Protein backbone atom coordinates (compact mmCIF):
# COMPACT_ATOMS: atom_id res chain seq x y z
CA UNK A 1 0.00 0.00 0.00
CA UNK A 2 2.73 2.50 0.85
CA UNK A 3 4.49 1.87 -2.46
CA UNK A 4 1.43 3.29 -4.24
CA UNK A 5 1.93 6.56 -2.32
CA UNK A 6 5.43 6.93 -3.74
CA UNK A 7 8.84 7.32 -2.11
CA UNK A 8 9.64 9.88 0.57
CA UNK A 9 12.07 12.55 -0.59
CA UNK A 10 13.10 16.01 0.51
CA UNK A 11 10.35 17.32 -1.79
CA UNK A 12 7.44 15.51 -0.15
CA UNK A 13 8.75 14.95 3.38
CA UNK A 14 6.15 17.34 4.83
CA UNK A 15 3.26 16.20 2.63
CA UNK A 16 -0.03 15.72 4.45
CA UNK A 17 -1.91 12.47 3.89
CA UNK A 18 -5.68 12.74 3.96
CA UNK A 19 -7.55 9.69 5.28
CA UNK A 20 -11.27 9.52 4.61
CA UNK A 21 -13.27 6.69 6.12
CA UNK A 22 -16.71 5.97 4.70
CA UNK A 23 -18.85 2.83 4.68
CA UNK A 24 -16.42 -0.01 3.91
CA UNK A 25 -13.80 2.21 2.30
CA UNK A 26 -10.60 3.96 3.34
CA UNK A 27 -9.46 6.62 0.87
CA UNK A 28 -5.88 7.91 1.09
CA UNK A 29 -5.06 11.10 -0.83
CA UNK A 30 -1.88 13.09 -1.37
CA UNK A 31 -1.30 15.49 -4.28
CA UNK A 32 -1.22 13.35 -7.43
CA UNK A 33 -2.27 10.06 -5.77
CA UNK A 34 -5.61 8.67 -4.65
CA UNK A 35 -5.72 5.16 -3.18
CA UNK A 36 -8.91 3.37 -2.15
CA UNK A 37 -8.77 0.37 0.20
CA UNK A 38 -11.78 -1.76 1.12
CA UNK A 39 -12.03 -2.24 4.87
CA UNK A 40 -14.37 -2.71 7.81
CA UNK A 41 -15.64 0.56 9.26
CA UNK A 42 -17.90 1.59 12.11
CA UNK A 43 -18.60 5.22 11.16
CA UNK A 44 -17.36 8.01 8.93
CA UNK A 45 -14.45 10.34 9.65
CA UNK A 46 -11.76 12.33 7.98
CA UNK A 47 -8.26 13.08 9.24
CA UNK A 48 -4.89 14.27 8.04
CA UNK A 49 -1.43 13.37 9.22
CA UNK A 50 2.07 13.51 7.86
CA UNK A 51 2.76 11.08 5.04
CA UNK A 52 6.20 10.39 6.53
CA UNK A 53 4.71 9.21 9.86
CA UNK A 54 2.03 7.13 8.18
CA UNK A 55 4.53 5.34 5.96
CA UNK A 56 6.85 4.70 8.89
CA UNK A 57 4.06 3.13 10.96
CA UNK A 58 2.71 0.98 8.13
CA UNK A 59 6.17 -0.16 6.97
CA UNK A 60 7.08 -1.36 10.47
CA UNK A 61 3.73 -3.09 11.04
CA UNK A 62 4.00 -6.90 11.17
CA UNK A 63 0.34 -7.96 10.96
CA UNK A 64 -1.89 -8.21 7.91
CA UNK A 65 -4.58 -6.12 9.57
CA UNK A 66 -4.25 -2.62 11.00
CA UNK A 67 -6.78 -1.21 13.43
CA UNK A 68 -7.17 2.53 12.91
CA UNK A 69 -8.98 4.63 15.51
CA UNK A 70 -9.48 8.34 14.92
CA UNK A 71 -9.69 10.39 18.13
CA UNK A 72 -10.16 14.14 18.68
CA UNK A 73 -6.48 15.07 18.30
CA UNK A 74 -4.81 11.83 17.23
CA UNK A 75 -4.90 8.80 14.99
CA UNK A 76 -4.17 5.48 16.63
CA UNK A 77 -2.74 2.82 14.30
CA UNK A 78 -2.36 -0.38 16.30
CA UNK A 79 -0.61 0.71 19.51
CA UNK A 80 0.95 3.84 18.01
CA UNK A 81 -0.76 7.22 18.40
CA UNK A 82 0.15 10.12 16.14
CA UNK A 83 -0.99 13.72 16.62
CA UNK A 84 -3.27 14.68 13.74
CA UNK A 85 -5.82 17.17 12.55
CA UNK A 86 -9.09 15.25 12.68
CA UNK A 87 -12.73 15.94 12.04
CA UNK A 88 -15.76 13.81 12.74
CA UNK A 89 -18.91 14.15 10.70
CA UNK A 90 -22.58 13.86 11.45
CA UNK A 91 -23.03 13.87 7.70
CA UNK A 92 -20.71 13.54 4.72
CA UNK A 93 -20.99 17.16 3.56
CA UNK A 94 -17.21 17.73 3.56
CA UNK A 95 -15.92 14.24 2.95
CA UNK A 96 -14.93 14.91 -0.66
CA UNK A 97 -11.21 14.76 -1.25
CA UNK A 98 -9.52 17.52 -3.19
CA UNK A 99 -7.63 15.73 -5.90
CA UNK A 100 -4.71 17.89 -7.07
CA UNK A 101 -1.94 16.80 -9.45
CA UNK A 102 1.54 16.25 -7.98
CA UNK A 103 2.88 19.45 -9.53
CA UNK A 104 -0.21 21.59 -9.07
CA UNK A 105 -0.06 25.24 -10.01
CA UNK A 106 -1.83 28.45 -9.06
CA UNK A 107 -4.34 27.68 -11.84
CA UNK A 108 -5.34 24.39 -10.15
CA UNK A 109 -5.78 26.19 -6.83
CA UNK A 110 -7.86 28.97 -8.37
CA UNK A 111 -10.12 26.42 -10.09
CA UNK A 112 -11.05 24.77 -6.77
CA UNK A 113 -13.62 27.39 -5.84
CA UNK A 114 -15.24 27.02 -9.27
CA UNK A 115 -15.46 23.25 -8.80
CA UNK A 116 -17.82 23.66 -5.87
CA UNK A 117 -15.52 22.86 -2.98
CA UNK A 118 -16.81 24.38 0.24
CA UNK A 119 -14.72 26.64 2.47
CA UNK A 120 -14.72 23.80 5.02
CA UNK A 121 -13.24 21.35 2.50
CA UNK A 122 -10.61 23.87 1.42
CA UNK A 123 -9.80 24.68 5.05
CA UNK A 124 -9.58 21.02 6.06
CA UNK A 125 -7.11 20.37 3.27
CA UNK A 126 -5.00 23.33 4.45
CA UNK A 127 -5.31 25.15 1.14
CA UNK A 128 -6.71 28.50 2.33
CA UNK A 129 -3.32 30.23 2.44
CA UNK A 130 -2.17 28.65 -0.82
CA UNK A 131 -5.32 29.89 -2.59
CA UNK A 132 -4.80 33.36 -1.09
CA UNK A 133 -1.22 33.39 -2.44
CA UNK A 134 -2.43 32.17 -5.86
CA UNK A 135 -4.96 35.03 -6.00
CA UNK A 136 -2.29 37.54 -4.99
CA UNK A 137 0.11 36.15 -7.63
CA UNK A 138 -2.65 36.42 -10.25
CA UNK A 139 -3.20 40.12 -9.47
CA UNK A 140 0.52 40.83 -9.69
CA UNK A 141 0.88 38.87 -12.94
CA UNK A 142 -2.11 40.61 -14.53
CA UNK A 143 -0.66 44.00 -13.57
CA UNK A 144 2.78 43.09 -14.95
CA UNK A 145 1.28 41.71 -18.16
CA UNK A 146 -0.84 44.83 -18.56
CA UNK A 147 2.24 47.03 -18.17
CA UNK A 148 4.05 45.05 -20.86
CA UNK A 149 1.15 44.88 -23.33
CA UNK A 150 -0.30 48.37 -22.90
CA UNK A 151 1.87 49.61 -25.80
CA UNK A 152 -0.26 47.28 -27.98
CA UNK A 153 -3.53 48.64 -26.61
CA UNK A 154 -4.28 45.62 -24.41
CA UNK A 155 -6.28 46.62 -21.34
CA UNK A 156 -6.29 45.04 -17.86
CA UNK A 157 -9.97 44.13 -18.30
CA UNK A 158 -9.13 42.07 -21.42
CA UNK A 159 -6.40 40.18 -19.59
CA UNK A 160 -8.69 39.55 -16.60
CA UNK A 161 -11.43 38.18 -18.91
CA UNK A 162 -8.96 35.86 -20.67
CA UNK A 163 -7.62 34.51 -17.38
CA UNK A 164 -11.13 34.09 -15.96
CA UNK A 165 -12.07 31.92 -18.96
CA UNK A 166 -9.10 29.65 -18.18
CA UNK A 167 -10.01 29.46 -14.49
CA UNK A 168 -13.68 28.67 -15.28
CA UNK A 169 -12.73 25.68 -17.49
CA UNK A 170 -13.54 22.48 -15.63
PDB file of C-alpha atoms in Angstrom:
ATOM      1  CA  UNK A   1       0.000   0.000   0.000  1.00  0.00           C
ATOM      2  CA  UNK A   2       2.730   2.500   0.855  1.00  0.00           C
ATOM      3  CA  UNK A   3       4.486   1.870  -2.463  1.00  0.00           C
ATOM      4  CA  UNK A   4       1.427   3.290  -4.243  1.00  0.00           C
ATOM      5  CA  UNK A   5       1.927   6.564  -2.324  1.00  0.00           C
ATOM      6  CA  UNK A   6       5.429   6.926  -3.745  1.00  0.00           C
ATOM      7  CA  UNK A   7       8.839   7.321  -2.107  1.00  0.00           C
ATOM      8  CA  UNK A   8       9.643   9.878   0.571  1.00  0.00           C
ATOM      9  CA  UNK A   9      12.069  12.545  -0.592  1.00  0.00           C
ATOM     10  CA  UNK A  10      13.097  16.011   0.514  1.00  0.00           C
ATOM     11  CA  UNK A  11      10.348  17.322  -1.788  1.00  0.00           C
ATOM     12  CA  UNK A  12       7.442  15.513  -0.146  1.00  0.00           C
ATOM     13  CA  UNK A  13       8.748  14.945   3.380  1.00  0.00           C
ATOM     14  CA  UNK A  14       6.150  17.345   4.825  1.00  0.00           C
ATOM     15  CA  UNK A  15       3.260  16.203   2.631  1.00  0.00           C
ATOM     16  CA  UNK A  16      -0.031  15.724   4.450  1.00  0.00           C
ATOM     17  CA  UNK A  17      -1.910  12.466   3.894  1.00  0.00           C
ATOM     18  CA  UNK A  18      -5.682  12.742   3.962  1.00  0.00           C
ATOM     19  CA  UNK A  19      -7.545   9.692   5.284  1.00  0.00           C
ATOM     20  CA  UNK A  20     -11.269   9.517   4.606  1.00  0.00           C
ATOM     21  CA  UNK A  21     -13.269   6.686   6.117  1.00  0.00           C
ATOM     22  CA  UNK A  22     -16.710   5.971   4.705  1.00  0.00           C
ATOM     23  CA  UNK A  23     -18.846   2.825   4.678  1.00  0.00           C
ATOM     24  CA  UNK A  24     -16.425  -0.006   3.910  1.00  0.00           C
ATOM     25  CA  UNK A  25     -13.803   2.208   2.301  1.00  0.00           C
ATOM     26  CA  UNK A  26     -10.601   3.963   3.344  1.00  0.00           C
ATOM     27  CA  UNK A  27      -9.457   6.618   0.867  1.00  0.00           C
ATOM     28  CA  UNK A  28      -5.883   7.908   1.089  1.00  0.00           C
ATOM     29  CA  UNK A  29      -5.062  11.096  -0.826  1.00  0.00           C
ATOM     30  CA  UNK A  30      -1.876  13.093  -1.372  1.00  0.00           C
ATOM     31  CA  UNK A  31      -1.300  15.490  -4.276  1.00  0.00           C
ATOM     32  CA  UNK A  32      -1.222  13.351  -7.429  1.00  0.00           C
ATOM     33  CA  UNK A  33      -2.265  10.064  -5.770  1.00  0.00           C
ATOM     34  CA  UNK A  34      -5.614   8.671  -4.655  1.00  0.00           C
ATOM     35  CA  UNK A  35      -5.716   5.163  -3.183  1.00  0.00           C
ATOM     36  CA  UNK A  36      -8.912   3.369  -2.150  1.00  0.00           C
ATOM     37  CA  UNK A  37      -8.769   0.374   0.195  1.00  0.00           C
ATOM     38  CA  UNK A  38     -11.778  -1.756   1.117  1.00  0.00           C
ATOM     39  CA  UNK A  39     -12.033  -2.245   4.869  1.00  0.00           C
ATOM     40  CA  UNK A  40     -14.365  -2.711   7.809  1.00  0.00           C
ATOM     41  CA  UNK A  41     -15.636   0.556   9.260  1.00  0.00           C
ATOM     42  CA  UNK A  42     -17.900   1.590  12.107  1.00  0.00           C
ATOM     43  CA  UNK A  43     -18.596   5.224  11.164  1.00  0.00           C
ATOM     44  CA  UNK A  44     -17.356   8.015   8.926  1.00  0.00           C
ATOM     45  CA  UNK A  45     -14.454  10.336   9.652  1.00  0.00           C
ATOM     46  CA  UNK A  46     -11.759  12.330   7.982  1.00  0.00           C
ATOM     47  CA  UNK A  47      -8.260  13.080   9.240  1.00  0.00           C
ATOM     48  CA  UNK A  48      -4.895  14.269   8.040  1.00  0.00           C
ATOM     49  CA  UNK A  49      -1.429  13.370   9.220  1.00  0.00           C
ATOM     50  CA  UNK A  50       2.069  13.510   7.856  1.00  0.00           C
ATOM     51  CA  UNK A  51       2.761  11.081   5.036  1.00  0.00           C
ATOM     52  CA  UNK A  52       6.199  10.389   6.535  1.00  0.00           C
ATOM     53  CA  UNK A  53       4.714   9.212   9.861  1.00  0.00           C
ATOM     54  CA  UNK A  54       2.025   7.133   8.183  1.00  0.00           C
ATOM     55  CA  UNK A  55       4.531   5.340   5.955  1.00  0.00           C
ATOM     56  CA  UNK A  56       6.851   4.698   8.886  1.00  0.00           C
ATOM     57  CA  UNK A  57       4.065   3.131  10.960  1.00  0.00           C
ATOM     58  CA  UNK A  58       2.711   0.978   8.126  1.00  0.00           C
ATOM     59  CA  UNK A  59       6.170  -0.157   6.966  1.00  0.00           C
ATOM     60  CA  UNK A  60       7.079  -1.365  10.473  1.00  0.00           C
ATOM     61  CA  UNK A  61       3.730  -3.087  11.035  1.00  0.00           C
ATOM     62  CA  UNK A  62       3.995  -6.895  11.167  1.00  0.00           C
ATOM     63  CA  UNK A  63       0.336  -7.960  10.963  1.00  0.00           C
ATOM     64  CA  UNK A  64      -1.888  -8.213   7.910  1.00  0.00           C
ATOM     65  CA  UNK A  65      -4.583  -6.118   9.569  1.00  0.00           C
ATOM     66  CA  UNK A  66      -4.247  -2.622  11.004  1.00  0.00           C
ATOM     67  CA  UNK A  67      -6.777  -1.210  13.430  1.00  0.00           C
ATOM     68  CA  UNK A  68      -7.165   2.528  12.908  1.00  0.00           C
ATOM     69  CA  UNK A  69      -8.980   4.628  15.510  1.00  0.00           C
ATOM     70  CA  UNK A  70      -9.483   8.340  14.924  1.00  0.00           C
ATOM     71  CA  UNK A  71      -9.694  10.389  18.131  1.00  0.00           C
ATOM     72  CA  UNK A  72     -10.155  14.139  18.679  1.00  0.00           C
ATOM     73  CA  UNK A  73      -6.475  15.072  18.298  1.00  0.00           C
ATOM     74  CA  UNK A  74      -4.805  11.828  17.230  1.00  0.00           C
ATOM     75  CA  UNK A  75      -4.901   8.799  14.994  1.00  0.00           C
ATOM     76  CA  UNK A  76      -4.167   5.480  16.635  1.00  0.00           C
ATOM     77  CA  UNK A  77      -2.744   2.821  14.304  1.00  0.00           C
ATOM     78  CA  UNK A  78      -2.357  -0.379  16.299  1.00  0.00           C
ATOM     79  CA  UNK A  79      -0.615   0.708  19.510  1.00  0.00           C
ATOM     80  CA  UNK A  80       0.946   3.843  18.011  1.00  0.00           C
ATOM     81  CA  UNK A  81      -0.758   7.223  18.404  1.00  0.00           C
ATOM     82  CA  UNK A  82       0.151  10.125  16.140  1.00  0.00           C
ATOM     83  CA  UNK A  83      -0.990  13.725  16.618  1.00  0.00           C
ATOM     84  CA  UNK A  84      -3.274  14.681  13.743  1.00  0.00           C
ATOM     85  CA  UNK A  85      -5.819  17.170  12.553  1.00  0.00           C
ATOM     86  CA  UNK A  86      -9.086  15.253  12.679  1.00  0.00           C
ATOM     87  CA  UNK A  87     -12.728  15.944  12.038  1.00  0.00           C
ATOM     88  CA  UNK A  88     -15.760  13.815  12.736  1.00  0.00           C
ATOM     89  CA  UNK A  89     -18.911  14.145  10.699  1.00  0.00           C
ATOM     90  CA  UNK A  90     -22.582  13.857  11.451  1.00  0.00           C
ATOM     91  CA  UNK A  91     -23.033  13.867   7.699  1.00  0.00           C
ATOM     92  CA  UNK A  92     -20.711  13.536   4.722  1.00  0.00           C
ATOM     93  CA  UNK A  93     -20.989  17.161   3.560  1.00  0.00           C
ATOM     94  CA  UNK A  94     -17.207  17.728   3.559  1.00  0.00           C
ATOM     95  CA  UNK A  95     -15.925  14.241   2.953  1.00  0.00           C
ATOM     96  CA  UNK A  96     -14.926  14.913  -0.658  1.00  0.00           C
ATOM     97  CA  UNK A  97     -11.210  14.761  -1.254  1.00  0.00           C
ATOM     98  CA  UNK A  98      -9.518  17.521  -3.193  1.00  0.00           C
ATOM     99  CA  UNK A  99      -7.630  15.730  -5.895  1.00  0.00           C
ATOM    100  CA  UNK A 100      -4.707  17.892  -7.066  1.00  0.00           C
ATOM    101  CA  UNK A 101      -1.942  16.800  -9.449  1.00  0.00           C
ATOM    102  CA  UNK A 102       1.536  16.250  -7.980  1.00  0.00           C
ATOM    103  CA  UNK A 103       2.882  19.449  -9.534  1.00  0.00           C
ATOM    104  CA  UNK A 104      -0.206  21.585  -9.068  1.00  0.00           C
ATOM    105  CA  UNK A 105      -0.061  25.245 -10.007  1.00  0.00           C
ATOM    106  CA  UNK A 106      -1.834  28.454  -9.058  1.00  0.00           C
ATOM    107  CA  UNK A 107      -4.338  27.684 -11.836  1.00  0.00           C
ATOM    108  CA  UNK A 108      -5.341  24.390 -10.154  1.00  0.00           C
ATOM    109  CA  UNK A 109      -5.778  26.190  -6.834  1.00  0.00           C
ATOM    110  CA  UNK A 110      -7.856  28.974  -8.375  1.00  0.00           C
ATOM    111  CA  UNK A 111     -10.116  26.425 -10.090  1.00  0.00           C
ATOM    112  CA  UNK A 112     -11.046  24.767  -6.774  1.00  0.00           C
ATOM    113  CA  UNK A 113     -13.615  27.387  -5.839  1.00  0.00           C
ATOM    114  CA  UNK A 114     -15.244  27.017  -9.271  1.00  0.00           C
ATOM    115  CA  UNK A 115     -15.457  23.250  -8.799  1.00  0.00           C
ATOM    116  CA  UNK A 116     -17.822  23.660  -5.871  1.00  0.00           C
ATOM    117  CA  UNK A 117     -15.518  22.857  -2.977  1.00  0.00           C
ATOM    118  CA  UNK A 118     -16.813  24.376   0.237  1.00  0.00           C
ATOM    119  CA  UNK A 119     -14.722  26.644   2.475  1.00  0.00           C
ATOM    120  CA  UNK A 120     -14.718  23.797   5.025  1.00  0.00           C
ATOM    121  CA  UNK A 121     -13.239  21.353   2.501  1.00  0.00           C
ATOM    122  CA  UNK A 122     -10.607  23.871   1.424  1.00  0.00           C
ATOM    123  CA  UNK A 123      -9.796  24.676   5.054  1.00  0.00           C
ATOM    124  CA  UNK A 124      -9.583  21.019   6.063  1.00  0.00           C
ATOM    125  CA  UNK A 125      -7.106  20.371   3.273  1.00  0.00           C
ATOM    126  CA  UNK A 126      -4.996  23.333   4.447  1.00  0.00           C
ATOM    127  CA  UNK A 127      -5.310  25.155   1.138  1.00  0.00           C
ATOM    128  CA  UNK A 128      -6.712  28.497   2.326  1.00  0.00           C
ATOM    129  CA  UNK A 129      -3.324  30.228   2.437  1.00  0.00           C
ATOM    130  CA  UNK A 130      -2.165  28.652  -0.825  1.00  0.00           C
ATOM    131  CA  UNK A 131      -5.323  29.889  -2.586  1.00  0.00           C
ATOM    132  CA  UNK A 132      -4.796  33.361  -1.086  1.00  0.00           C
ATOM    133  CA  UNK A 133      -1.224  33.391  -2.440  1.00  0.00           C
ATOM    134  CA  UNK A 134      -2.427  32.166  -5.857  1.00  0.00           C
ATOM    135  CA  UNK A 135      -4.960  35.026  -6.003  1.00  0.00           C
ATOM    136  CA  UNK A 136      -2.288  37.540  -4.994  1.00  0.00           C
ATOM    137  CA  UNK A 137       0.109  36.150  -7.633  1.00  0.00           C
ATOM    138  CA  UNK A 138      -2.647  36.422 -10.250  1.00  0.00           C
ATOM    139  CA  UNK A 139      -3.201  40.115  -9.474  1.00  0.00           C
ATOM    140  CA  UNK A 140       0.524  40.835  -9.691  1.00  0.00           C
ATOM    141  CA  UNK A 141       0.884  38.867 -12.935  1.00  0.00           C
ATOM    142  CA  UNK A 142      -2.111  40.607 -14.527  1.00  0.00           C
ATOM    143  CA  UNK A 143      -0.664  44.002 -13.568  1.00  0.00           C
ATOM    144  CA  UNK A 144       2.784  43.088 -14.954  1.00  0.00           C
ATOM    145  CA  UNK A 145       1.278  41.707 -18.165  1.00  0.00           C
ATOM    146  CA  UNK A 146      -0.836  44.832 -18.560  1.00  0.00           C
ATOM    147  CA  UNK A 147       2.241  47.027 -18.173  1.00  0.00           C
ATOM    148  CA  UNK A 148       4.054  45.049 -20.861  1.00  0.00           C
ATOM    149  CA  UNK A 149       1.154  44.883 -23.327  1.00  0.00           C
ATOM    150  CA  UNK A 150      -0.300  48.374 -22.899  1.00  0.00           C
ATOM    151  CA  UNK A 151       1.866  49.608 -25.803  1.00  0.00           C
ATOM    152  CA  UNK A 152      -0.260  47.276 -27.977  1.00  0.00           C
ATOM    153  CA  UNK A 153      -3.534  48.642 -26.606  1.00  0.00           C
ATOM    154  CA  UNK A 154      -4.278  45.624 -24.411  1.00  0.00           C
ATOM    155  CA  UNK A 155      -6.283  46.624 -21.337  1.00  0.00           C
ATOM    156  CA  UNK A 156      -6.291  45.043 -17.863  1.00  0.00           C
ATOM    157  CA  UNK A 157      -9.970  44.127 -18.301  1.00  0.00           C
ATOM    158  CA  UNK A 158      -9.134  42.070 -21.421  1.00  0.00           C
ATOM    159  CA  UNK A 159      -6.398  40.179 -19.585  1.00  0.00           C
ATOM    160  CA  UNK A 160      -8.694  39.548 -16.601  1.00  0.00           C
ATOM    161  CA  UNK A 161     -11.427  38.182 -18.914  1.00  0.00           C
ATOM    162  CA  UNK A 162      -8.960  35.864 -20.667  1.00  0.00           C
ATOM    163  CA  UNK A 163      -7.619  34.514 -17.383  1.00  0.00           C
ATOM    164  CA  UNK A 164     -11.134  34.091 -15.960  1.00  0.00           C
ATOM    165  CA  UNK A 165     -12.073  31.916 -18.960  1.00  0.00           C
ATOM    166  CA  UNK A 166      -9.096  29.654 -18.180  1.00  0.00           C
ATOM    167  CA  UNK A 167     -10.014  29.461 -14.492  1.00  0.00           C
ATOM    168  CA  UNK A 168     -13.681  28.671 -15.282  1.00  0.00           C
ATOM    169  CA  UNK A 169     -12.734  25.676 -17.488  1.00  0.00           C
ATOM    170  CA  UNK A 170     -13.540  22.481 -15.628  1.00  0.00           C
TER     171      UNK A 170
END
